[in-house]
XYZ file of N, CA and C in Angstrom:
705
model
N 0.407 34.228 36.707
C 0.002 33.109 37.559
C 1.165 32.708 38.452
N 0.955 32.605 39.740
C 1.999 32.179 40.646
C 2.266 30.696 40.452
N 3.516 30.329 40.609
C 3.868 28.918 40.490
C 3.695 28.227 41.819
N 3.603 26.895 41.762
C 3.426 26.117 42.990
C 4.724 25.987 43.758
N 5.830 26.229 43.071
C 7.131 26.114 43.745
C 7.908 27.371 43.439
N 8.312 28.120 44.445
C 9.040 29.358 44.255
C 10.415 29.227 44.864
N 11.444 29.343 44.008
C 12.813 29.169 44.477
C 13.481 30.492 44.807
N 12.799 31.620 44.519
C 13.420 32.922 44.660
C 12.700 33.719 45.732
N 13.434 34.270 46.672
C 12.846 35.046 47.745
C 12.289 36.357 47.227
N 11.361 36.951 47.990
C 10.821 38.248 47.649
C 11.956 39.279 47.654
N 12.123 40.068 46.560
C 13.242 41.009 46.505
C 13.122 42.114 47.540
N 14.283 42.504 48.087
C 14.329 43.582 49.067
C 15.141 44.767 48.571
N 16.044 44.544 47.626
C 16.897 45.588 47.082
C 16.936 45.460 45.563
N 17.561 46.441 44.896
C 17.722 46.345 43.449
C 18.552 45.119 43.073
N 19.543 44.790 43.909
C 20.357 43.602 43.642
C 19.512 42.334 43.744
N 18.608 42.285 44.727
C 17.708 41.135 44.852
C 16.801 41.022 43.631
N 16.305 42.169 43.173
C 15.432 42.174 42.004
C 16.182 41.680 40.772
N 17.413 42.163 40.585
C 18.223 41.728 39.451
C 18.535 40.237 39.557
N 18.860 39.802 40.772
C 19.140 38.384 41.010
C 17.929 37.518 40.642
N 16.761 37.926 41.097
C 15.558 37.159 40.812
C 15.260 37.097 39.322
N 15.416 38.229 38.629
C 15.140 38.265 37.196
C 16.114 37.381 36.427
N 17.387 37.458 36.785
C 18.392 36.654 36.091
C 18.227 35.162 36.378
N 17.885 34.837 37.604
C 17.700 33.416 37.939
C 16.506 32.844 37.192
N 15.437 33.610 37.088
C 14.285 33.143 36.308
C 14.661 32.962 34.846
N 15.493 33.888 34.324
C 15.931 33.753 32.935
C 16.705 32.456 32.724
N 17.525 32.085 33.695
C 18.308 30.851 33.587
C 17.412 29.626 33.712
N 16.533 29.630 34.704
C 15.681 28.462 34.954
C 14.603 28.288 33.895
N 14.230 29.381 33.217
C 13.214 29.308 32.166
C 13.815 29.316 30.769
N 15.157 29.114 30.682
C 15.867 28.913 29.419
C 16.052 30.170 28.584
N 15.642 31.351 29.088
C 15.897 32.558 28.321
C 17.393 32.858 28.271
N 18.108 32.460 29.298
C 19.574 32.426 29.284
C 19.961 30.953 29.362
N 20.415 30.401 28.247
C 20.668 28.961 28.166
C 22.132 28.652 28.447
N 22.442 27.405 28.844
C 23.834 27.006 29.042
C 24.685 27.356 27.828
N 25.812 28.031 28.081
C 26.691 28.447 27.001
C 26.473 29.865 26.530
N 25.363 30.502 26.904
C 25.104 31.889 26.511
C 26.097 32.828 27.189
N 26.518 33.855 26.455
C 27.409 34.874 26.993
C 26.688 36.221 26.999
N 27.028 37.051 27.974
C 26.437 38.389 28.053
C 27.327 39.276 28.904
N 27.049 40.567 28.893
C 27.841 41.514 29.681
C 26.972 42.164 30.755
N 27.629 42.736 31.741
C 26.906 43.459 32.790
C 26.098 44.600 32.196
N 26.681 45.284 31.216
C 26.006 46.426 30.607
C 24.719 45.998 29.916
N 24.753 44.856 29.216
C 23.547 44.364 28.541
C 22.434 44.078 29.547
N 22.789 43.465 30.653
C 21.789 43.145 31.668
C 21.271 44.422 32.329
N 22.178 45.353 32.654
C 21.772 46.605 33.286
C 20.813 47.379 32.386
N 21.103 47.408 31.091
C 20.224 48.114 30.155
C 18.856 47.446 30.081
N 18.862 46.115 30.049
C 17.574 45.404 29.935
C 16.730 45.575 31.182
N 17.361 45.533 32.356
C 16.618 45.659 33.615
C 16.416 47.110 34.034
N 17.072 48.027 33.319
C 16.974 49.458 33.597
C 17.407 49.800 35.020
N 18.552 49.249 35.392
C 19.183 49.554 36.679
C 20.665 49.801 36.416
N 21.389 50.300 37.421
C 22.815 50.539 37.255
C 23.579 49.214 37.281
N 24.858 49.273 36.926
C 25.661 48.054 36.873
C 25.994 47.518 38.266
N 25.944 48.364 39.296
C 26.329 47.906 40.638
C 25.425 46.796 41.162
N 24.089 46.966 41.190
C 23.245 45.848 41.649
C 23.304 44.645 40.716
N 23.495 44.887 39.412
C 23.622 43.778 38.469
C 24.864 42.960 38.781
N 25.977 43.652 39.043
C 27.223 42.953 39.358
C 27.058 42.119 40.629
N 26.400 42.697 41.634
C 26.172 41.959 42.881
C 25.346 40.702 42.628
N 24.310 40.827 41.799
C 23.461 39.683 41.474
C 24.245 38.624 40.700
N 25.090 39.054 39.774
C 25.860 38.114 38.969
C 26.851 37.323 39.813
N 27.526 37.988 40.725
C 28.469 37.263 41.582
C 27.736 36.311 42.531
N 26.539 36.691 42.937
C 25.734 35.790 43.771
C 25.377 34.526 42.995
N 25.002 34.680 41.737
C 24.676 33.526 40.905
C 25.925 32.706 40.574
N 27.068 33.378 40.490
C 28.320 32.639 40.290
C 28.609 31.757 41.499
N 28.414 32.303 42.709
C 28.658 31.511 43.918
C 27.728 30.314 43.993
N 26.526 30.451 43.452
C 25.556 29.354 43.476
C 25.809 28.337 42.363
N 26.742 28.639 41.458
C 27.112 27.667 40.439
C 26.409 27.804 39.109
N 25.686 28.911 38.892
C 24.955 29.085 37.639
C 25.773 29.786 36.553
N 26.718 30.634 36.949
C 27.448 31.472 36.005
C 28.955 31.344 36.199
N 29.678 31.735 35.151
C 31.126 31.887 35.227
C 31.467 33.290 34.752
N 32.407 33.938 35.420
C 32.838 35.256 34.977
C 34.000 35.094 34.019
N 33.938 35.800 32.900
C 35.008 35.810 31.917
C 35.521 37.236 31.825
N 36.724 37.471 32.287
C 37.224 38.831 32.470
C 37.141 39.664 31.203
N 37.435 39.069 30.062
C 37.433 39.835 28.809
C 36.141 39.695 28.028
N 35.392 38.676 28.319
C 34.188 38.388 27.518
C 32.902 38.431 28.331
N 32.911 39.099 29.493
C 31.698 39.209 30.285
C 31.398 37.957 31.078
N 30.173 37.471 30.958
C 29.699 36.352 31.773
C 29.222 35.211 30.891
N 29.300 34.008 31.441
C 28.889 32.801 30.728
C 27.941 31.995 31.599
N 26.800 31.579 31.025
C 25.930 30.626 31.725
C 26.607 29.271 31.651
N 26.831 28.659 32.801
C 27.590 27.409 32.830
C 26.945 26.330 31.957
N 27.748 25.635 31.159
C 27.214 24.499 30.394
C 26.691 23.418 31.335
N 25.793 22.582 30.831
C 25.260 21.495 31.636
C 26.381 20.528 32.008
N 26.473 20.203 33.273
C 27.469 19.258 33.787
C 26.701 18.068 34.356
N 26.635 16.988 33.580
C 25.802 15.856 33.980
C 26.347 15.131 35.204
N 27.650 15.183 35.417
C 28.193 14.579 36.633
C 27.697 15.319 37.874
N 27.664 16.647 37.788
C 27.140 17.439 38.908
C 25.652 17.194 39.087
N 24.913 17.121 37.975
C 23.477 16.841 38.060
C 23.229 15.491 38.710
N 24.043 14.492 38.359
C 23.913 13.170 38.978
C 24.080 13.261 40.492
N 25.026 14.080 40.925
C 25.264 14.251 42.363
C 24.011 14.766 43.055
N 23.371 15.771 42.451
C 22.180 16.340 43.082
C 20.999 15.375 43.047
N 20.875 14.601 41.978
C 19.822 13.583 41.934
C 20.034 12.541 43.033
N 21.264 12.114 43.203
C 21.554 11.105 44.217
C 21.324 11.648 45.627
N 21.681 12.903 45.838
C 21.434 13.529 47.139
C 19.946 13.607 47.421
N 19.172 14.011 46.432
C 17.720 14.058 46.606
C 17.166 12.681 46.952
N 17.655 11.662 46.272
C 17.157 10.312 46.514
C 17.398 9.899 47.957
N 18.599 10.142 48.470
C 18.933 9.774 49.851
C 18.024 10.519 50.835
N 17.857 11.820 50.634
C 17.062 12.623 51.561
C 15.579 12.256 51.502
N 15.078 11.984 50.320
C 13.658 11.667 50.185
C 13.336 10.273 50.715
N 14.225 9.327 50.514
C 14.018 7.985 51.079
C 14.013 8.060 52.606
N 14.922 8.838 53.167
C 14.939 9.011 54.619
C 13.644 9.638 55.103
N 13.115 10.581 54.324
C 11.870 11.257 54.710
C 10.687 10.287 54.720
N 10.570 9.440 53.699
C 9.418 8.531 53.666
C 9.526 7.484 54.771
N 10.742 7.057 55.097
C 10.889 6.114 56.204
C 10.485 6.775 57.527
N 10.839 8.055 57.684
C 10.435 8.771 58.899
C 8.923 8.900 58.969
N 8.295 9.206 57.847
C 6.841 9.353 57.818
C 6.128 8.022 58.058
N 6.781 6.929 57.715
C 6.142 5.618 57.843
C 6.444 4.920 59.162
N 7.223 5.555 60.024
C 7.570 4.951 61.309
C 6.505 5.302 62.347
N 5.748 4.323 62.846
C 4.687 4.614 63.822
C 5.241 5.280 65.069
N 4.581 6.327 65.526
C 4.931 6.983 66.767
C 6.118 7.905 66.709
N 6.785 8.015 65.554
C 7.966 8.865 65.450
C 7.830 9.963 64.413
N 6.647 10.117 63.862
C 6.445 11.152 62.849
C 4.997 11.601 62.892
N 4.685 12.755 62.280
C 3.292 13.202 62.245
C 2.426 12.259 61.427
N 1.140 12.347 61.636
C 0.200 11.531 60.878
C 0.381 11.846 59.389
N 0.792 10.865 58.560
C 1.031 11.147 57.143
C -0.171 11.751 56.433
N -1.376 11.305 56.780
C -2.561 11.814 56.111
C -2.686 13.320 56.309
N -2.386 13.790 57.528
C -2.469 15.224 57.802
C -1.270 15.968 57.218
N -0.073 15.407 57.355
C 1.136 16.069 56.883
C 1.171 16.204 55.363
N 0.553 15.255 54.669
C 0.615 15.246 53.207
C -0.699 15.629 52.548
N -1.585 16.256 53.309
C -2.904 16.604 52.779
C -2.813 17.431 51.504
N -1.914 18.411 51.469
C -1.810 19.274 50.291
C -1.398 18.483 49.053
N -0.586 17.432 49.252
C -0.146 16.629 48.114
C -1.227 15.643 47.662
N -1.922 15.049 48.611
C -2.975 14.107 48.221
C -4.095 14.825 47.463
N -4.348 16.084 47.817
C -5.386 16.850 47.119
C -5.011 17.118 45.666
N -3.708 17.081 45.358
C -3.246 17.334 43.990
C -3.101 16.042 43.194
N -2.484 15.030 43.817
C -2.061 13.855 43.057
C -3.022 12.671 43.135
N -3.803 12.566 44.201
C -4.766 11.452 44.307
C -6.132 11.931 43.856
N -6.226 12.243 42.570
C -7.471 12.754 41.999
C -7.845 11.910 40.787
N -9.100 12.023 40.376
C -9.570 11.335 39.191
C -8.836 11.855 37.959
N -8.696 11.019 36.951
C -7.971 11.407 35.741
C -8.548 12.661 35.102
N -9.856 12.850 35.227
C -10.496 14.016 34.618
C -10.103 15.318 35.309
N -9.576 15.221 36.536
C -9.197 16.420 37.293
C -7.708 16.727 37.188
N -6.976 15.952 36.409
C -5.540 16.163 36.288
C -5.220 17.379 35.424
N -4.160 18.070 35.779
C -3.696 19.200 34.985
C -3.064 18.689 33.703
N -3.229 19.426 32.613
C -2.587 19.085 31.337
C -1.552 20.135 30.947
N -1.296 21.068 31.836
C -0.319 22.129 31.596
C 1.059 21.617 32.017
N 1.925 21.307 31.045
C 3.218 20.685 31.358
C 4.115 21.600 32.190
N 4.078 22.901 31.916
C 4.911 23.818 32.689
C 4.423 23.889 34.134
N 3.119 23.956 34.323
C 2.544 23.962 35.667
C 2.833 22.645 36.369
N 2.768 21.554 35.613
C 3.033 20.243 36.202
C 4.479 20.132 36.681
N 5.400 20.741 35.959
C 6.798 20.720 36.394
C 6.943 21.400 37.748
N 6.205 22.493 37.946
C 6.239 23.163 39.249
C 5.599 22.293 40.332
N 4.496 21.637 39.983
C 3.836 20.760 40.945
C 4.729 19.571 41.315
N 5.487 19.078 40.342
C 6.407 17.978 40.613
C 7.465 18.411 41.623
N 7.996 19.611 41.474
C 8.977 20.109 42.438
C 8.355 20.234 43.817
N 7.135 20.733 43.846
C 6.450 20.875 45.131
C 6.238 19.519 45.785
N 5.931 18.499 44.988
C 5.744 17.160 45.541
C 6.973 16.718 46.319
N 8.136 16.818 45.694
C 9.365 16.341 46.327
C 9.750 17.196 47.527
N 9.583 18.511 47.403
C 9.942 19.410 48.503
C 9.004 19.208 49.693
N 7.705 19.130 49.421
C 6.746 18.971 50.514
C 6.838 17.599 51.166
N 7.207 16.585 50.381
C 7.377 15.239 50.939
C 8.478 15.242 51.998
N 9.594 15.873 51.687
C 10.692 15.964 52.657
C 10.306 16.891 53.810
N 9.642 17.987 53.511
C 9.228 18.922 54.554
C 8.283 18.294 55.556
N 7.450 17.369 55.103
C 6.479 16.730 55.993
C 7.159 15.898 57.074
N 8.403 15.477 56.831
C 9.123 14.671 57.828
C 9.592 15.508 59.006
N 9.583 16.837 58.859
C 9.790 17.715 60.008
C 11.222 18.034 60.403
N 12.182 17.924 59.462
C 13.562 18.296 59.770
C 13.948 19.501 58.910
N 13.970 20.713 59.492
C 14.219 21.931 58.711
C 15.560 21.947 57.992
N 16.614 21.434 58.616
C 17.928 21.465 57.984
C 17.976 20.556 56.765
N 17.399 19.361 56.889
C 17.343 18.459 55.741
C 16.495 19.072 54.633
N 15.415 19.725 55.005
C 14.562 20.383 54.018
C 15.327 21.467 53.267
N 16.163 22.220 53.990
C 16.936 23.293 53.359
C 17.915 22.723 52.326
N 18.622 21.663 52.704
C 19.578 21.039 51.791
C 18.849 20.456 50.583
N 17.713 19.833 50.841
C 16.935 19.220 49.763
C 16.411 20.274 48.793
N 15.940 21.396 49.316
C 15.464 22.480 48.443
C 16.583 22.964 47.520
N 17.779 23.127 48.082
C 18.908 23.594 47.281
C 19.233 22.599 46.171
N 19.223 21.310 46.482
C 19.505 20.286 45.477
C 18.419 20.262 44.405
N 17.180 20.412 44.826
C 16.058 20.409 43.884
C 16.155 21.577 42.915
N 16.526 22.726 43.424
C 16.640 23.903 42.570
C 17.730 23.734 41.525
N 18.838 23.060 41.907
C 19.951 22.939 40.988
C 19.629 22.047 39.780
N 18.646 21.158 39.897
C 18.293 20.324 38.749
C 17.027 20.822 38.066
N 16.545 21.980 38.487
C 15.269 22.456 37.968
C 15.294 22.653 36.453
N 16.384 23.181 35.934
C 16.426 23.498 34.510
C 16.217 22.263 33.641
N 16.834 21.133 34.012
C 16.662 19.933 33.205
C 15.362 19.213 33.539
N 14.890 19.309 34.759
C 13.618 18.684 35.111
C 12.472 19.325 34.339
N 12.538 20.636 34.155
C 11.477 21.319 33.411
C 11.483 20.893 31.947
N 12.661 20.616 31.393
C 12.723 20.117 30.021
C 12.047 18.761 29.896
N 12.176 17.939 30.929
C 11.556 16.617 30.908
C 10.045 16.731 30.729
N 9.478 17.792 31.258
C 8.024 17.941 31.198
C 7.539 18.588 29.907
N 8.423 18.737 28.930
C 7.966 19.144 27.604
C 7.443 17.939 26.827
N 7.574 16.749 27.410
C 7.098 15.528 26.762
C 5.684 15.193 27.260
N 4.709 15.074 26.339
C 3.307 14.863 26.730
C 3.074 13.656 27.624
N 3.834 12.566 27.432
C 3.582 11.358 28.212
C 3.976 11.506 29.676
N 4.689 12.604 30.021
C 5.102 12.810 31.401
C 3.913 13.114 32.305
N 2.820 13.637 31.753
C 1.680 14.046 32.576
C 1.083 12.854 33.312
N 0.574 11.884 32.565
C -0.061 10.729 33.201
C 0.941 9.923 34.025
N 2.164 9.784 33.509
C 3.170 9.000 34.219
C 3.493 9.612 35.571
N 3.596 10.936 35.622
C 3.915 11.604 36.882
C 2.782 11.445 37.880
N 1.547 11.599 37.438
C 0.408 11.397 38.338
C 0.403 9.977 38.896
N 0.649 9.002 38.025
C 0.620 7.607 38.473
C 1.736 7.319 39.486
N 2.926 7.797 39.210
C 4.058 7.510 40.092
C 3.923 8.237 41.429
N 3.550 9.500 41.388
C 3.365 10.244 42.639
C 2.230 9.645 43.464
N 1.158 9.272 42.778
C 0.024 8.678 43.486
C 0.413 7.391 44.183
N 1.192 6.543 43.509
C 1.616 5.266 44.100
C 2.507 5.497 45.323
N 3.394 6.487 45.240
C 4.270 6.800 46.375
C 3.437 7.279 47.560
N 2.501 8.166 47.304
C 1.667 8.694 48.387
C 0.837 7.596 49.040
N 0.275 6.714 48.251
C -0.541 5.631 48.817
C 0.308 4.746 49.726
N 1.521 4.465 49.305
C 2.409 3.631 50.135
C 2.738 4.334 51.453
N 2.989 5.639 51.402
C 3.288 6.385 52.626
C 2.079 6.418 53.542
N 0.906 6.647 52.981
C -0.314 6.703 53.789
C -0.604 5.361 54.457
N -0.145 4.290 53.824
C -0.298 2.947 54.418
C 0.874 2.603 55.341
N 1.783 3.558 55.518
C 3.005 3.381 56.321
C 3.835 2.180 55.859
N 3.862 2.000 54.540
C 4.682 0.956 53.928
C 5.969 1.614 53.430
N 6.925 1.802 54.333
C 8.135 2.525 54.013
C 8.981 1.861 52.939
N 9.057 0.543 52.954
C 9.885 -0.175 51.982
C 9.363 0.042 50.562
N 8.040 -0.096 50.399
C 7.453 0.100 49.070
C 7.583 1.552 48.629
N 7.310 2.473 49.539
C 7.401 3.896 49.204
C 8.819 4.258 48.772
N 9.814 3.731 49.494
C 11.209 4.032 49.167
C 11.587 3.468 47.806
N 11.150 2.245 47.517
C 11.458 1.624 46.225
C 10.827 2.401 45.078
N 9.562 2.770 45.248
C 8.867 3.543 44.211
C 9.533 4.897 43.995
N 9.928 5.527 45.082
C 10.551 6.840 45.013
C 11.905 6.760 44.316
N 12.716 5.766 44.670
C 14.035 5.610 44.038
C 13.899 5.346 42.537
N 12.913 4.526 42.171
C 12.683 4.237 40.752
C 12.255 5.499 40.014
N 11.366 6.269 40.640
C 10.877 7.521 40.049
C 12.037 8.488 39.802
N 12.910 8.651 40.781
C 14.035 9.577 40.653
C 15.058 9.049 39.647
N 15.307 7.738 39.670
C 16.263 7.151 38.732
C 15.784 7.301 37.295
N 14.492 7.095 37.051
C 13.948 7.264 35.697
C 14.131 8.701 35.227
N 13.896 9.634 36.138
C 14.074 11.046 35.805
C 15.536 11.345 35.497
N 16.421 10.783 36.302
C 17.857 10.998 36.119
C 18.312 10.462 34.763
N 17.803 9.304 34.372
C 18.181 8.726 33.086
C 17.617 9.548 31.928
N 16.421 10.100 32.111
C 15.826 10.936 31.072
C 16.659 12.192 30.848
N 17.216 12.724 31.939
C 18.043 13.927 31.845
C 19.248 13.670 30.955
N 19.804 12.489 31.003
C 20.962 12.157 30.182
C 20.653 12.250 28.688
N 19.396 12.156 28.324
C 19.012 12.203 26.916
C 18.780 13.630 26.427
N 18.802 14.573 27.360
C 18.544 15.964 26.995
C 19.749 16.509 26.239
N 19.478 17.177 25.136
C 20.540 17.782 24.339
C 20.357 19.289 24.318
N 21.431 20.006 23.962
C 21.316 21.457 23.834
C 20.321 21.826 22.732
N 20.210 20.989 21.699
C 19.238 21.264 20.642
C 17.826 21.307 21.222
N 17.529 20.341 22.097
C 16.203 20.309 22.711
C 15.995 21.520 23.601
N 17.044 21.921 24.340
C 16.937 23.073 25.221
C 16.654 24.334 24.417
N 17.413 24.546 23.330
C 17.213 25.747 22.523
C 15.862 25.712 21.811
N 15.422 24.524 21.413
C 14.100 24.393 20.787
C 13.007 24.800 21.760
N 13.162 24.376 23.027
C 12.191 24.743 24.047
C 12.190 26.241 24.281
N 13.373 26.831 24.296
C 13.453 28.284 24.508
C 12.779 29.032 23.359
N 12.999 28.583 22.109
C 12.360 29.251 20.973
C 10.845 29.122 21.046
N 10.370 27.955 21.473
C 8.919 27.749 21.570
C 8.312 28.655 22.621
N 9.015 28.829 23.755
C 8.502 29.683 24.828
C 8.492 31.154 24.409
N 9.434 31.524 23.531
C 9.528 32.910 23.111
C 8.529 33.257 22.003
N 8.014 32.236 21.327
C 7.095 32.459 20.195
C 5.754 33.026 20.653
């Protein structure tokens, strides 16, 4: 099943394929923070030579996911909550700017048309809501990305996508909690209604609260919970 939010480009080379596979392993907890591995182990698992694997690993190192250990292979970077806070705060600034742009008469596209794909997902009857937490995590990412994209600034959208991807691993853990389903629908729905009414102040306040609550929830995430989630997914 395709996800609603895709952070990895279509592969063009063996290195791209290795990069995509490794990034999915990191984002889906198969390679968890603190895990160590070697180029040879990855090459054997992916059935490719070490050259494209090495290229993929250094690419992921540049993006901040991995550390190279000369004698011990590679390490998935441990969770750094200060860095995560930075990306949450950046997202908040960019998304608040986006909703204000969408709510400014005569200076942005019609919100109803620009956000049609989101209203079709989030402004639905309770009986039509998804109960798949993993799918919902992808839909949540799409909500934030499409909200910024609707404001029509490609460069801001690019920066926002990068920030969103960097917190994906912990955001997906948040959606292992059953109560996140209804809460996410309610919060996203309230934000969308405010934007559609061009009430920028209310939309911004709701959005900041939504992101802050998520940021605080991330602080409660432990490695035990992460490894428990990985074991459950592997079962």
